[in-house]
Coordinates of C-alpha atoms and ligand atoms in Angstrom, one line a residue:
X1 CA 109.2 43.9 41.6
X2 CA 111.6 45.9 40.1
X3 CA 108.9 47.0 37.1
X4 CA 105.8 47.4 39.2
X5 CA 103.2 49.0 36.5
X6 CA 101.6 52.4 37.6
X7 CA 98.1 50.5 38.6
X8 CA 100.4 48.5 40.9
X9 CA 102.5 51.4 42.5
X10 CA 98.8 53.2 43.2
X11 CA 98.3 50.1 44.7
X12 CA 100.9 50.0 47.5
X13 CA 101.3 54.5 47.9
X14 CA 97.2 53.7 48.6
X15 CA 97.3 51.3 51.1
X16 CA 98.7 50.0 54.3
X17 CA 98.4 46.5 54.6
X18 CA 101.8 45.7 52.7
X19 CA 104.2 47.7 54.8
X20 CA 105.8 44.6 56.8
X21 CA 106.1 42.9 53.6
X22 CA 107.4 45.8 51.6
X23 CA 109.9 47.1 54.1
X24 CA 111.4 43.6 54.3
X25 CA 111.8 43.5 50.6
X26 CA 113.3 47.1 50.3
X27 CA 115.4 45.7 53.4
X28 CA 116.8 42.8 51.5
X29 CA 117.8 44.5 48.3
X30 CA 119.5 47.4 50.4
X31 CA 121.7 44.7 52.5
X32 CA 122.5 43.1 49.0
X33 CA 124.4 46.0 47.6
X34 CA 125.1 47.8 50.3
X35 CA 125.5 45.6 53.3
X36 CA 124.4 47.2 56.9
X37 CA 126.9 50.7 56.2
X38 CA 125.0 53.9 56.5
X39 CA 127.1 56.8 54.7
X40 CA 127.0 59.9 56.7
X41 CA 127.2 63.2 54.9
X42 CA 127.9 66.7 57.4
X43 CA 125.7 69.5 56.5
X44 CA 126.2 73.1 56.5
X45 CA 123.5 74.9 56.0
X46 CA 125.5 78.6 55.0
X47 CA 123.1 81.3 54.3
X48 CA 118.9 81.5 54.9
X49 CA 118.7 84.3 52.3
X50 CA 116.5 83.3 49.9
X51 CA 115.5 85.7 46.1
X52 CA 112.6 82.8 45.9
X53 CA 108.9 82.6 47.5
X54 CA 108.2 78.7 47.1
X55 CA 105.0 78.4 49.3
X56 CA 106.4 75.7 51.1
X57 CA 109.3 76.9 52.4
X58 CA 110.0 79.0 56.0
X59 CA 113.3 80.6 54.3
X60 CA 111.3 81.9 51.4
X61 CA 111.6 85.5 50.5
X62 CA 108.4 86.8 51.4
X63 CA 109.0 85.2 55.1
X64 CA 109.6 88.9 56.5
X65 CA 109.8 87.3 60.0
X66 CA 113.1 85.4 59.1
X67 CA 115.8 86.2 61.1
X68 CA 118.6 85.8 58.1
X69 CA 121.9 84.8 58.4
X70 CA 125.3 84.3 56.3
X71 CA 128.4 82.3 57.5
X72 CA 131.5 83.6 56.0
X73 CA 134.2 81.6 54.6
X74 CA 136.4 80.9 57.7
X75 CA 133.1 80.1 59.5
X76 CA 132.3 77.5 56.9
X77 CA 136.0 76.1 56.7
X78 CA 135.8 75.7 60.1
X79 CA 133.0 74.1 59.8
X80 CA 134.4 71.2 57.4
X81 CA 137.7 71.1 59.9
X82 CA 135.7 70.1 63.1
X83 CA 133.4 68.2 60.1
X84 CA 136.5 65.9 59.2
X85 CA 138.0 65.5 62.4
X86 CA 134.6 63.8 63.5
X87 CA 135.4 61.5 60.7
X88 CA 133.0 63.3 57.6
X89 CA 134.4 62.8 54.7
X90 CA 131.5 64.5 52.4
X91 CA 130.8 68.0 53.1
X92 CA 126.8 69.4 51.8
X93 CA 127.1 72.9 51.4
X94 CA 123.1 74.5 51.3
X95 CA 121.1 77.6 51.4
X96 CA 118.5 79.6 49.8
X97 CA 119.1 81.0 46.5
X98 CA 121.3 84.1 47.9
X99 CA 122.6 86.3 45.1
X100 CA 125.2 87.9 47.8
X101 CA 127.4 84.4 47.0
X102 CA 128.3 85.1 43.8
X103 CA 129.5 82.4 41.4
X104 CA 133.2 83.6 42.6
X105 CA 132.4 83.4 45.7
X106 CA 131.1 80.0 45.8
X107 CA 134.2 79.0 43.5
X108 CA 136.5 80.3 46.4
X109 CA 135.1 78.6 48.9
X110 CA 134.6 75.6 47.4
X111 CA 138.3 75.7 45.8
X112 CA 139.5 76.2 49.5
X113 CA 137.4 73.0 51.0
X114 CA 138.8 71.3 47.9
X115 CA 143.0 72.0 48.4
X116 CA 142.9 71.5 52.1
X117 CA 140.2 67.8 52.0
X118 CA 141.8 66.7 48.7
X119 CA 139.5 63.0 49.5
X120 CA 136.4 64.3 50.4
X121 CA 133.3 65.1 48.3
X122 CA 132.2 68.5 48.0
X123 CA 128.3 68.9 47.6
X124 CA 126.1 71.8 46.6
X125 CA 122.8 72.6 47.0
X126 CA 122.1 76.2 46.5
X127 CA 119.2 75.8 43.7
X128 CA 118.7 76.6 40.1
X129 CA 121.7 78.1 38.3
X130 CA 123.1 78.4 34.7
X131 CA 125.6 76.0 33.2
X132 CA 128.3 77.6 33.1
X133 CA 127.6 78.4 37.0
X134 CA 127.3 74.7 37.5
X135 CA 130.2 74.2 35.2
X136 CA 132.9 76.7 37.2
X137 CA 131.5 74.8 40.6
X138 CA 132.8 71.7 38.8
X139 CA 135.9 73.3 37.6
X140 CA 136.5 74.7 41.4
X141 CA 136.5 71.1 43.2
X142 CA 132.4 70.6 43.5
X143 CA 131.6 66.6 42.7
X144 CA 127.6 66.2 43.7
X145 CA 124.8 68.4 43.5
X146 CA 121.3 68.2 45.2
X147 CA 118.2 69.7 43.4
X148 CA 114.6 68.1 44.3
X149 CA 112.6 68.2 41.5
X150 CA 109.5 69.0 44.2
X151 CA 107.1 67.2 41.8
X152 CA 107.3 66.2 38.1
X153 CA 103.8 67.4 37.1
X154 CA 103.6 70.6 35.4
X155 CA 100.3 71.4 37.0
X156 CA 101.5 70.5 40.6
X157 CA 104.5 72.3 40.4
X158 CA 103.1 75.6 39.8
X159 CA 100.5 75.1 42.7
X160 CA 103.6 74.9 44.6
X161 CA 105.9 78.1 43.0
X162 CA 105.2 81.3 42.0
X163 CA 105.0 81.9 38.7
X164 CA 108.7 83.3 38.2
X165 CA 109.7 79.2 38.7
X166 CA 109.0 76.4 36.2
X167 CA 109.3 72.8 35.8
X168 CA 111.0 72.8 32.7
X169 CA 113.9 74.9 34.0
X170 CA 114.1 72.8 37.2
X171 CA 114.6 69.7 35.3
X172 CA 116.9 71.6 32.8
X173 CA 119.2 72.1 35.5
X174 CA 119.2 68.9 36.5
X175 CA 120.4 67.5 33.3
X176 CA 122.6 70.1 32.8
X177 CA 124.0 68.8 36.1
X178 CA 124.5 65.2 34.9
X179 CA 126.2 66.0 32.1
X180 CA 128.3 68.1 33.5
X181 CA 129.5 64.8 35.5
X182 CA 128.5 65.3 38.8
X183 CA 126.7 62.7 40.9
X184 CA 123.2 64.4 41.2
X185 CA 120.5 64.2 44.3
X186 CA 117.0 65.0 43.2
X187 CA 113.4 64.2 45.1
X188 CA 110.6 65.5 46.2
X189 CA 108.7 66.2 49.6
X190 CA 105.9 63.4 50.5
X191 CA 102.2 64.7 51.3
X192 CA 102.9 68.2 49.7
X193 CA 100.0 70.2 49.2
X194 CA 97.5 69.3 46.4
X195 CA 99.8 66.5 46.0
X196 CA 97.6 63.2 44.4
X197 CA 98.7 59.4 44.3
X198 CA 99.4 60.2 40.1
X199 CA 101.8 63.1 41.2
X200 CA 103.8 60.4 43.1
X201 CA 104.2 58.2 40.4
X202 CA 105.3 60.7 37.8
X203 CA 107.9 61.4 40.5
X204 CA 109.0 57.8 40.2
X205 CA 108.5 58.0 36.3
X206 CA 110.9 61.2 36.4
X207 CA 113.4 59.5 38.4
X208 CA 113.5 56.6 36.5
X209 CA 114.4 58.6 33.5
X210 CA 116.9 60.7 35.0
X211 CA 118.7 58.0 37.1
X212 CA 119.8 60.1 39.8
X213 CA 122.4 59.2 42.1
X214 CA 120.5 60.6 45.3
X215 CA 116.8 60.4 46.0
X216 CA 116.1 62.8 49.0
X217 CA 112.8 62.5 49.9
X218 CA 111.0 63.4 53.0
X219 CA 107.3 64.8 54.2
X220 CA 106.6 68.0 53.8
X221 CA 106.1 69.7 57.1
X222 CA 103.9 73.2 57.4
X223 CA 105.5 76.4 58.7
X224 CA 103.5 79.4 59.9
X225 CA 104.6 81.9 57.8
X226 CA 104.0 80.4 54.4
X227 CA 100.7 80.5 52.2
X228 CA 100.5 76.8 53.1
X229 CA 99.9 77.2 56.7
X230 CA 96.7 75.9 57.2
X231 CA 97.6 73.0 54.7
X232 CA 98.3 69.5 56.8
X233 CA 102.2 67.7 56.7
X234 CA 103.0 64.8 54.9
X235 CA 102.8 61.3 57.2
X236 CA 105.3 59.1 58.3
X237 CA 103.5 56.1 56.9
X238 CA 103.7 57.3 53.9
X239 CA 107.0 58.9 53.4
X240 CA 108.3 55.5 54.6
X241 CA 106.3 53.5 52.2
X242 CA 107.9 55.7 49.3
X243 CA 111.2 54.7 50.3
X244 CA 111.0 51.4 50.3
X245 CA 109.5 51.5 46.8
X246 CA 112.7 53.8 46.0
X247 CA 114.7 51.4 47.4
X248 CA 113.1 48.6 45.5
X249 CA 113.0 50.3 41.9
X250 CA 116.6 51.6 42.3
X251 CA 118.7 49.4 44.5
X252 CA 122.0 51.2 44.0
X253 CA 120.2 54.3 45.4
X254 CA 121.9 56.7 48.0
X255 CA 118.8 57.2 50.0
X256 CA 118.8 59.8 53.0
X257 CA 116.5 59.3 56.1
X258 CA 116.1 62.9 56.2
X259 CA 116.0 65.3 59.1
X260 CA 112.4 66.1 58.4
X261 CA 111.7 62.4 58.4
X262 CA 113.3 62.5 61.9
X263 CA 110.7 66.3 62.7
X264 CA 107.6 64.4 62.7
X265 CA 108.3 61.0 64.5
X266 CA 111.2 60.7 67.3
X267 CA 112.4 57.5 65.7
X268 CA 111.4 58.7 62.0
X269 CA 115.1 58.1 60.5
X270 CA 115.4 54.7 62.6
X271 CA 112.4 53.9 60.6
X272 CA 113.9 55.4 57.4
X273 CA 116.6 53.2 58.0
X274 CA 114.6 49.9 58.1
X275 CA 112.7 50.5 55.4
X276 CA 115.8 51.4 53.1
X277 CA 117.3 54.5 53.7
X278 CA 121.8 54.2 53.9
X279 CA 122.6 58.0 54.0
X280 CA 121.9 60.2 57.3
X281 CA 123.3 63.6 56.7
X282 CA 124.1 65.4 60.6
X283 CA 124.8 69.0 61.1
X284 CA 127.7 71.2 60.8
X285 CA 126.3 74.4 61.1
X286 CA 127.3 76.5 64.0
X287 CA 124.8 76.4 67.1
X288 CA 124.3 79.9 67.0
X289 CA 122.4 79.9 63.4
X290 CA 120.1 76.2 63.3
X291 CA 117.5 77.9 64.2
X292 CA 117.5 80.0 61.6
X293 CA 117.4 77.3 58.8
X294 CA 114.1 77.0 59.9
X295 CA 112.0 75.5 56.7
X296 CA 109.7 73.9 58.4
X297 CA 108.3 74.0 62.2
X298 CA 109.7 71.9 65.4
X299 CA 113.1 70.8 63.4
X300 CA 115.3 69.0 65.4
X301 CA 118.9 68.9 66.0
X302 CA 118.8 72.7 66.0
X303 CA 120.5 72.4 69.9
X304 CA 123.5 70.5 69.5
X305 CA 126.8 70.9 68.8
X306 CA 128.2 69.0 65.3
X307 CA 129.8 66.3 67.7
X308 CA 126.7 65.7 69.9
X309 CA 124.9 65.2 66.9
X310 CA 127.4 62.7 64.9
X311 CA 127.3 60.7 68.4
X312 CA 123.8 60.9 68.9
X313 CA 123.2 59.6 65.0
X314 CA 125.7 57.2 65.4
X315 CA 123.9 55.5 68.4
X316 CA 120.3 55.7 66.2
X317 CA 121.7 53.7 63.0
X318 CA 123.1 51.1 66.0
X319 CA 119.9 51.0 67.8
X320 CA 118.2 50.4 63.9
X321 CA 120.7 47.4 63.6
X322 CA 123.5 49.1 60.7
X323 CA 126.5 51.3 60.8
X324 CA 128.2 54.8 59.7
X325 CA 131.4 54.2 57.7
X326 CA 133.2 56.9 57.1
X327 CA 134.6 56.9 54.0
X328 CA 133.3 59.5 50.4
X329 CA 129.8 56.8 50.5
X330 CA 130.2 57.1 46.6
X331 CA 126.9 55.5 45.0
X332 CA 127.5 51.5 44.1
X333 CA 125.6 51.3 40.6
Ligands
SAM1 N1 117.7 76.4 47.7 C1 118.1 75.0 47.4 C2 117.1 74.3 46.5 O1 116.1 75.0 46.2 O2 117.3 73.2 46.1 C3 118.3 74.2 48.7 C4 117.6 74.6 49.9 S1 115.9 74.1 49.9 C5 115.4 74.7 51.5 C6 116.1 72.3 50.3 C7 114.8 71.5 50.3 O3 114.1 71.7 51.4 C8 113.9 71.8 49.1 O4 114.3 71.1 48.0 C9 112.5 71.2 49.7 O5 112.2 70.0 49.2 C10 112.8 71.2 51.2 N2 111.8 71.9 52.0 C11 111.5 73.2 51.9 N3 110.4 73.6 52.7 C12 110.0 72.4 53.3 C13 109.0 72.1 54.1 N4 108.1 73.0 54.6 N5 108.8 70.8 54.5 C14 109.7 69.8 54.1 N6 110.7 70.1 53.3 C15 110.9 71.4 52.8
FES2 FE1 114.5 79.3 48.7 FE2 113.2 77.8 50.3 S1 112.3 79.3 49.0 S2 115.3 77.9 50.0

């Protein structure tokens, strides 16, 4: 199943009636290499400032109703401190693409997270840089980097971007990313705008060529003020059939059930889970600014302090029958 032909994958993103079937198959092949062990990643989500518009996105620039925020670097130290002591042993630094964090900035705080949590990963996701940017991150102590790709057709991609962004320079990032030697996350968001069945597959197509280490995906979810208000949010049925067919076409896969996944259905990353999901990724980020990340509406998790949520999560991947280990969760190939 491993080589499904494109009339086959429009076959199961079109329909329904295989979900059982497919979920137990994506089931199996994720218990194969990776047992019952869901890897848990702590997020902290540092600065809401944004230079870019995507339409998609609450955070975007043109958002003039965003309350913005920055943490500084003892507030994001301290978050990895209370992060490890709840057991995290890979830290996600995101945010919008915020020209006030400099390429030495991010290398100082990155360098700091690095000396004091010598055996954790250090992630970034902060968007579309240069290579030598993404080359000092690597130099300071950075090991993974996140990037979606949003959608692997040309056409798609700039009916969801202004016209300042392209496809090609997306992708040339990501490259330029696994060369550089990190382990690299891309995806895209299920049921974006405009978004057809063929979309999807080139998405699978893209992935297959770049062999990413993380697949993120997730639905997309409207937010008021973006141009894509009016425009409906990805399902649940569908953004779990896509990862089971992730799952299925690369088993060794670090897949998240995603915290939008978890927006539009109260058990939506249980269900991740069972259909082949093995990362969950809680927050980190102080109280006071969740909130504030706000890319889509009626995120949750934006009450709880980082423990609440790392004991609440661990209680869901129970419930779903697997369970968080601790340690880096470095992709099995
Ligand atoms: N600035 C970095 C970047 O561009 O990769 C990281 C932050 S960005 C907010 C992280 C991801 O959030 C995007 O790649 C996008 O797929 C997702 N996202 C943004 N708006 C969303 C929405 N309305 N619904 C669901 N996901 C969304
Ligand atoms: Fe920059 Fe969403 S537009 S993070």
């Amino acid at each position: 199943m491993q080589n499904l032909t494109d009339k086959e994958l429009i076959e199961i993103i079109n329909t329904d009636k295989y979900d059982e079937e497919l979920f137990n198959k994506a089931d199996a092949i994720r218990r194969e290499r990776y047992g019952t062990d869901v890897y848990i990643r702590g997020l902290i989500e540092f600065t809401n400032y944004c230079k870019n518009n995507c339409y998609y996105c609450g955070i975007r620039a043109g958002n003039k109703n965003a309350i913005r925020y920055r943490l500084t670097k003892e507030e994001i130290l301290s978050c990895s401190a209370e992060g490890y002591a709840l057991g995290f042993r890979t830290f996600v630094l995101q945010g919008g693409e915020d020209p006030y964090f400099t390429d030495d900035k991010i290398c100082d705080i990155v360098s700091s997270i690095r000396e004091k949590y010598p055996d954790c990963a250090i992630t970034l996701s902060i968007g579309e840089k240069s290579r030598d940017s993404y080359k000092a991150y690597f130099d300071a102590g950075a090991n993974r980097y996140l990037l979606r790709h949003e959608t692997a057709t040309c056409e798609h991609y700039n009916m969801l971007h202004p016209s300042s962004m392209s496809l090609d320079v997306r992708k040339r990032c990501l490259y330029d990313l696994r060369e550089i030697g990190y382990q690299v996350g891309s995806g895209f968001m299920v049921g974006s705008p405009y978004q057809t069945t063929e979309n999807l597959v080139s998405d699978l197509r893209f992935l297959q060529d770049l062999s990413p280490d993380m697949i993120g995906i997730g639905p997309y979810i409207t937010h008021k003020e973006t141009p894509f208000a009016d425009k409906p949010s990805g399902t649940l049925e569908l953004t779990l059939r896509m990862i089971a067919l992730l799952r299925i076409m690369f088993p060794y896969a670090l897949l998240p059930a995603t915290t939008a996944l978890g927006s539009i259905h109260p058990e939506g990353r249980e269900k991740g889970l069972k259909a082949g999901a093995n990362v969950v990724m809680p927050n980190l980020s102080p109280v006071r600014v969740r909130k504030l990340y706000d890319l889509y509406e009626n995120k949750i998790c934006t009450g709880d302090e980082a423990a609440e949520c790392r004991v609440c999560l661990e209680k869901r991947v129970q419930n779903a029958g697997y369970k968080i280990v601790t340690h880096r969760g470095d992709v099995l190939r």
